[in-house]
PDB file of C-alpha atoms in Angstrom:
ATOM      1  CA  ARG E 179       4.600  67.586  47.100  1.00 51.00           C
ATOM      2  CA  ARG E 180       6.393  66.236  43.831  1.00 51.00           C
ATOM      3  CA  ALA E 181       4.550  65.337  40.801  1.00 52.00           C
ATOM      4  CA  LEU E 182       5.177  62.393  39.344  1.00 49.00           C
ATOM      5  CA  SER E 183       5.513  61.592  35.335  1.00 50.00           C
ATOM      6  CA  VAL E 184       3.484  58.607  34.680  1.00 49.00           C
ATOM      7  CA  PRO E 185       3.738  56.936  31.478  1.00 50.00           C
ATOM      8  CA  THR E 186       0.679  56.491  29.508  1.00 54.00           C
ATOM      9  CA  ALA E 187      -0.924  54.579  26.545  1.00 54.00           C
ATOM     10  CA  GLU E 188      -0.394  57.313  24.550  1.00 61.00           C
ATOM     11  CA  ASP E 189       3.308  57.664  24.958  1.00 56.00           C
ATOM     12  CA  PRO E 190       5.065  56.081  21.929  1.00 58.00           C
ATOM     13  CA  ALA E 191       7.453  54.220  24.329  1.00 56.00           C
ATOM     14  CA  VAL E 192       4.831  52.576  25.793  1.00 53.00           C
ATOM     15  CA  ASN E 193       2.899  51.596  22.851  1.00 55.00           C
ATOM     16  CA  GLU E 194       5.999  49.948  21.481  1.00 56.00           C
ATOM     17  CA  SER E 195       6.150  48.325  24.425  1.00 56.00           C
ATOM     18  CA  LEU E 196       3.016  46.860  24.863  1.00 58.00           C
ATOM     19  CA  THR E 197       2.506  46.312  21.181  1.00 61.00           C
ATOM     20  CA  PRO E 198       3.834  42.300  20.766  1.00 64.00           C
ATOM     21  CA  GLN E 199       6.357  41.938  18.196  1.00 63.00           C
ATOM     22  CA  PRO E 200       6.752  39.904  15.713  1.00 60.00           C
ATOM     23  CA  ARG E 201       9.301  36.621  17.020  1.00 61.00           C
ATOM     24  CA  THR E 202      10.963  34.346  14.427  1.00 59.00           C
ATOM     25  CA  VAL E 203      10.259  30.624  15.444  1.00 54.00           C
ATOM     26  CA  SER E 204      12.630  28.198  14.735  1.00 56.00           C
ATOM     27  CA  LEU E 205      10.978  25.079  13.692  1.00 55.00           C
ATOM     28  CA  SER E 206      13.012  21.803  12.783  1.00 61.00           C
ATOM     29  CA  LEU E 207      11.616  19.672  10.761  1.00 64.00           C
ATOM     30  CA  PRO E 208      12.688  15.795  10.937  1.00 64.00           C
ATOM     31  CA  LEU E 209      14.116  15.682   7.354  1.00 77.00           C
ATOM     32  CA  HIS E 210      15.117  12.360   6.505  1.00 82.00           C
ATOM     33  CA  LYS E 211      17.557  11.175   4.031  1.00 89.00           C
ATOM     34  CA  PRO E 212      16.100  10.348   0.575  1.00 92.00           C
ATOM     35  CA  VAL E 213      17.353   6.790  -0.092  1.00 96.00           C
ATOM     36  CA  VAL E 214      13.890   4.906  -0.984  1.00 97.00           C
ATOM     37  CA  THR E 215      13.549   7.804  -3.864  1.00 97.00           C
ATOM     38  CA  TRP E 216      16.581   6.623  -5.375  1.00 97.00           C
ATOM     39  CA  ILE E 217      16.101   3.217  -5.372  1.00 98.00           C
ATOM     40  CA  LEU E 218      12.998   3.006  -6.956  1.00 98.00           C
ATOM     41  CA  LEU E 219      14.618   5.592  -9.523  1.00 98.00           C
ATOM     42  CA  ALA E 220      17.025   2.720 -10.185  1.00 98.00           C
ATOM     43  CA  ALA E 221      14.354   0.068 -10.180  1.00 98.00           C
ATOM     44  CA  ILE E 222      12.504   2.143 -12.929  1.00 98.00           C
ATOM     45  CA  VAL E 223      16.024   2.857 -14.866  1.00 98.00           C
ATOM     46  CA  VAL E 224      16.797  -0.869 -14.624  1.00 98.00           C
ATOM     47  CA  MET E 225      13.396  -2.153 -15.814  1.00 98.00           C
ATOM     48  CA  PHE E 226      13.509   0.483 -18.677  1.00 98.00           C
ATOM     49  CA  ALA E 227      17.089  -1.073 -19.660  1.00 98.00           C
ATOM     50  CA  LEU E 228      15.444  -4.381 -19.461  1.00 98.00           C
ATOM     51  CA  GLU E 229      12.625  -3.572 -21.676  1.00 98.00           C
ATOM     52  CA  THR E 230      14.860  -1.650 -24.146  1.00 98.00           C
ATOM     53  CA  LEU E 231      17.223  -4.912 -24.384  1.00 98.00           C
ATOM     54  CA  ALA E 232      14.435  -7.332 -25.207  1.00 98.00           C
ATOM     55  CA  GLY E 233      13.066  -5.696 -27.501  1.00 97.00           C
ATOM     56  CA  GLY E 234      12.151  -1.787 -26.928  1.00 97.00           C
ATOM     57  CA  SER E 235      10.082   0.225 -24.530  1.00 97.00           C
ATOM     58  CA  THR E 236       7.517   0.949 -27.012  1.00 97.00           C
ATOM     59  CA  ASN E 237       7.218  -2.884 -27.870  1.00 98.00           C
ATOM     60  CA  THR E 238       3.589  -4.159 -26.750  1.00 97.00           C
ATOM     61  CA  GLN E 239       4.832  -7.613 -26.665  1.00 98.00           C
ATOM     62  CA  VAL E 240       7.305  -6.500 -24.384  1.00 98.00           C
ATOM     63  CA  LEU E 241       5.454  -4.682 -22.220  1.00 98.00           C
ATOM     64  CA  VAL E 242       2.643  -7.620 -22.026  1.00 98.00           C
ATOM     65  CA  ARG E 243       5.986 -10.095 -21.171  1.00 98.00           C
ATOM     66  CA  PHE E 244       7.387  -7.507 -18.512  1.00 98.00           C
ATOM     67  CA  GLY E 245       4.063  -6.990 -16.715  1.00 98.00           C
ATOM     68  CA  ALA E 246       2.126  -3.625 -18.183  1.00 98.00           C
ATOM     69  CA  LYS E 247      -1.432  -3.172 -17.017  1.00 98.00           C
ATOM     70  CA  VAL E 248      -3.372  -5.375 -19.819  1.00 98.00           C
ATOM     71  CA  ASN E 249      -7.264  -5.560 -18.984  1.00 98.00           C
ATOM     72  CA  PRO E 250      -8.077  -9.028 -20.213  1.00 98.00           C
ATOM     73  CA  LEU E 251      -5.404 -10.619 -18.748  1.00 98.00           C
ATOM     74  CA  ILE E 252      -5.622  -8.516 -15.050  1.00 98.00           C
ATOM     75  CA  ALA E 253      -9.671 -10.134 -15.439  1.00 97.00           C
ATOM     76  CA  ALA E 254      -8.257 -13.345 -16.243  1.00 98.00           C
ATOM     77  CA  GLY E 255      -6.185 -13.485 -12.770  1.00 97.00           C
ATOM     78  CA  GLU E 256      -3.147 -11.578 -13.623  1.00 98.00           C
ATOM     79  CA  TYR E 257      -3.582  -9.160 -10.282  1.00 98.00           C
ATOM     80  CA  TRP E 258       0.190  -8.927  -9.937  1.00 98.00           C
ATOM     81  CA  ARG E 259       0.031  -6.329 -13.294  1.00 98.00           C
ATOM     82  CA  LEU E 260      -1.527  -3.723 -11.173  1.00 98.00           C
ATOM     83  CA  PHE E 261       1.945  -3.648  -9.524  1.00 97.00           C
ATOM     84  CA  THR E 262       4.248  -4.482 -12.072  1.00 98.00           C
ATOM     85  CA  ALA E 263       3.208  -1.611 -14.571  1.00 98.00           C
ATOM     86  CA  MET E 264       4.077   1.209 -12.140  1.00 97.00           C
ATOM     87  CA  PHE E 265       7.714   0.463 -12.870  1.00 98.00           C
ATOM     88  CA  LEU E 266       7.683   0.110 -16.444  1.00 98.00           C
ATOM     89  CA  HIS E 267       7.604   3.110 -19.189  1.00 98.00           C
ATOM     90  CA  ILE E 268       6.713   3.461 -22.591  1.00 97.00           C
ATOM     91  CA  GLY E 269       9.454   5.652 -24.284  1.00 97.00           C
ATOM     92  CA  ILE E 270      12.925   7.364 -23.276  1.00 98.00           C
ATOM     93  CA  VAL E 271      10.387  10.209 -22.294  1.00 97.00           C
ATOM     94  CA  HIS E 272       7.835   8.940 -20.667  1.00 97.00           C
ATOM     95  CA  LEU E 273      10.774   7.870 -18.694  1.00 98.00           C
ATOM     96  CA  ALA E 274      12.347  11.054 -18.340  1.00 97.00           C
ATOM     97  CA  PHE E 275       9.290  12.771 -17.271  1.00 95.00           C
ATOM     98  CA  ASN E 276       8.462  10.216 -14.633  1.00 96.00           C
ATOM     99  CA  GLY E 277      11.845   9.952 -13.283  1.00 97.00           C
ATOM    100  CA  TYR E 278      12.211  13.549 -12.849  1.00 94.00           C
ATOM    101  CA  ALA E 279       9.229  14.113 -10.812  1.00 93.00           C
ATOM    102  CA  LEU E 280      10.350  11.544  -8.909  1.00 96.00           C
ATOM    103  CA  VAL E 281      13.304  12.972  -7.873  1.00 95.00           C
ATOM    104  CA  VAL E 282      11.763  16.313  -7.281  1.00 91.00           C
ATOM    105  CA  ILE E 283       8.196  15.293  -6.020  1.00 93.00           C
ATOM    106  CA  GLY E 284       9.959  12.208  -3.851  1.00 95.00           C
ATOM    107  CA  THR E 285      13.090  13.580  -2.583  1.00 94.00           C
ATOM    108  CA  GLU E 286      10.802  16.196  -0.691  1.00 92.00           C
ATOM    109  CA  ALA E 287       8.215  13.861   0.587  1.00 94.00           C
ATOM    110  CA  GLU E 288      10.507  11.079   1.634  1.00 95.00           C
ATOM    111  CA  ARG E 289      12.816  14.103   3.760  1.00 93.00           C
ATOM    112  CA  LEU E 290       9.309  15.347   5.120  1.00 92.00           C
ATOM    113  CA  LEU E 291       7.625  11.880   5.230  1.00 93.00           C
ATOM    114  CA  GLY E 292      10.163   9.453   6.128  1.00 94.00           C
ATOM    115  CA  ALA E 293      11.217   6.187   4.160  1.00 95.00           C
ATOM    116  CA  GLY E 294       8.365   4.024   5.582  1.00 96.00           C
ATOM    117  CA  ARG E 295       5.490   6.491   5.093  1.00 96.00           C
ATOM    118  CA  PHE E 296       6.760   7.656   1.826  1.00 97.00           C
ATOM    119  CA  LEU E 297       7.346   3.962   0.493  1.00 98.00           C
ATOM    120  CA  VAL E 298       3.454   2.821   1.403  1.00 98.00           C
ATOM    121  CA  ILE E 299       2.189   6.177  -0.107  1.00 98.00           C
ATOM    122  CA  TYR E 300       4.246   5.342  -3.235  1.00 98.00           C
ATOM    123  CA  LEU E 301       2.891   2.234  -3.743  1.00 98.00           C
ATOM    124  CA  LEU E 302      -0.364   2.345  -2.726  1.00 98.00           C
ATOM    125  CA  SER E 303      -0.871   4.986  -4.962  1.00 98.00           C
ATOM    126  CA  GLY E 304       0.753   3.649  -7.946  1.00 98.00           C
ATOM    127  CA  LEU E 305      -1.507   0.470  -7.257  1.00 98.00           C
ATOM    128  CA  PHE E 306      -4.978   2.736  -6.865  1.00 98.00           C
ATOM    129  CA  GLY E 307      -3.473   4.448 -10.201  1.00 97.00           C
ATOM    130  CA  SER E 308      -3.394   1.005 -12.151  1.00 98.00           C
ATOM    131  CA  LEU E 309      -6.831   0.223 -10.474  1.00 98.00           C
ATOM    132  CA  ALA E 310      -7.879   3.548 -12.086  1.00 97.00           C
ATOM    133  CA  SER E 311      -6.788   2.680 -15.387  1.00 97.00           C
ATOM    134  CA  TYR E 312      -8.519  -0.718 -15.141  1.00 98.00           C
ATOM    135  CA  ALA E 313     -11.574   0.671 -14.473  1.00 97.00           C
ATOM    136  CA  PHE E 314     -11.563   3.403 -16.474  1.00 97.00           C
ATOM    137  CA  SER E 315      -9.604   2.671 -19.869  1.00 96.00           C
ATOM    138  CA  THR E 316      -8.868  -0.700 -21.437  1.00 97.00           C
ATOM    139  CA  SER E 317      -5.908   0.703 -23.204  1.00 97.00           C
ATOM    140  CA  LEU E 318      -2.289  -0.933 -22.478  1.00 97.00           C
ATOM    141  CA  SER E 319      -0.704   0.897 -20.005  1.00 97.00           C
ATOM    142  CA  ALA E 320       2.484   1.521 -17.460  1.00 97.00           C
ATOM    143  CA  GLY E 321       4.413   4.202 -15.839  1.00 97.00           C
ATOM    144  CA  ALA E 322       4.732   5.708 -12.458  1.00 96.00           C
ATOM    145  CA  SER E 323       2.181   8.573 -12.847  1.00 95.00           C
ATOM    146  CA  GLY E 324      -0.333   7.160 -10.551  1.00 96.00           C
ATOM    147  CA  ALA E 325       2.643   7.077  -7.886  1.00 98.00           C
ATOM    148  CA  ILE E 326       3.633  10.223  -8.390  1.00 96.00           C
ATOM    149  CA  PHE E 327       0.347  11.947  -7.930  1.00 95.00           C
ATOM    150  CA  GLY E 328       0.008  10.174  -4.981  1.00 97.00           C
ATOM    151  CA  LEU E 329       3.220  11.545  -3.393  1.00 97.00           C
ATOM    152  CA  ILE E 330       2.046  15.448  -5.065  1.00 94.00           C
ATOM    153  CA  GLY E 331      -0.941  14.910  -2.923  1.00 94.00           C
ATOM    154  CA  ALA E 332       0.324  13.604   0.166  1.00 96.00           C
ATOM    155  CA  LEU E 333       2.772  16.791  -0.018  1.00 93.00           C
ATOM    156  CA  ALA E 334       0.063  18.948  -0.630  1.00 92.00           C
ATOM    157  CA  ALA E 335      -2.110  17.620   2.715  1.00 92.00           C
ATOM    158  CA  PHE E 336       1.413  17.797   4.571  1.00 92.00           C
ATOM    159  CA  PHE E 337       1.485  21.537   3.860  1.00 89.00           C
ATOM    160  CA  ALA E 338      -2.007  22.024   4.186  1.00 89.00           C
ATOM    161  CA  LEU E 339      -2.504  20.460   7.614  1.00 91.00           C
ATOM    162  CA  HIS E 340       1.030  22.215   8.910  1.00 87.00           C
ATOM    163  CA  ARG E 341       0.588  25.795   7.006  1.00 82.00           C
ATOM    164  CA  ARG E 342       0.419  27.508  10.207  1.00 85.00           C
ATOM    165  CA  ARG E 343       3.298  26.317  11.592  1.00 86.00           C
ATOM    166  CA  LEU E 344       5.388  26.523   8.236  1.00 85.00           C
ATOM    167  CA  GLY E 345       4.159  29.935   7.786  1.00 83.00           C
ATOM    168  CA  ALA E 346       5.328  31.607   4.240  1.00 85.00           C
ATOM    169  CA  TRP E 347       7.519  28.484   3.197  1.00 82.00           C
ATOM    170  CA  GLY E 348       4.587  26.066   4.183  1.00 84.00           C
ATOM    171  CA  ARG E 349       2.638  28.249   1.823  1.00 85.00           C
ATOM    172  CA  SER E 350       4.430  28.964  -1.042  1.00 87.00           C
ATOM    173  CA  ARG E 351       5.010  25.215  -0.991  1.00 87.00           C
ATOM    174  CA  LEU E 352       1.413  24.445  -1.232  1.00 85.00           C
ATOM    175  CA  ALA E 353       0.923  27.433  -3.874  1.00 87.00           C
ATOM    176  CA  ASN E 354       3.763  25.692  -5.936  1.00 85.00           C
ATOM    177  CA  ILE E 355       1.654  22.331  -5.858  1.00 85.00           C
ATOM    178  CA  ALA E 356      -1.275  23.691  -6.452  1.00 84.00           C
ATOM    179  CA  PHE E 357       0.177  24.972  -9.397  1.00 81.00           C
ATOM    180  CA  LEU E 358       1.603  22.209 -10.364  1.00 77.00           C
ATOM    181  CA  LEU E 359      -1.825  20.428 -10.553  1.00 77.00           C
ATOM    182  CA  VAL E 360      -3.278  23.154 -12.663  1.00 76.00           C
TER     183      VAL E 360
END
């Protein structure tokens, strides 16, 4: 008789073959070209130029004429101001911050969500931002901040929902969004 050598669990070669090795999985995201983001930015810049030509983006009369959020006028039936206010900005610094945020946040959101969803989220967030401003502030207001915060929320939801699939990159993006919000 001859003795056969049978590998056991204590044998390092067997342990290595039994231990599942991490595998790299390639996940392709349906990345869309960000066109709507640039159209929205162009619309905001054109409106700012028109405000400036009409007397200045910090001039209250100009802002009222162009559609800023003014509570008594909205209460009198000018509901369109809840929409138009997101395309106006008060001063160049306001425009620069919101424009930069739109490019950074908007291009990523549009790539991940697609143009249609991106536009719906942007417009509804801007509208609800104006409604919140109407409900909680009597001051004249304008700007795309509500729309941009809506995009941030949509990105946070996307990365939270897909954090396991997206691995370290998705968790990193979610952490960046949390840091941005804080």
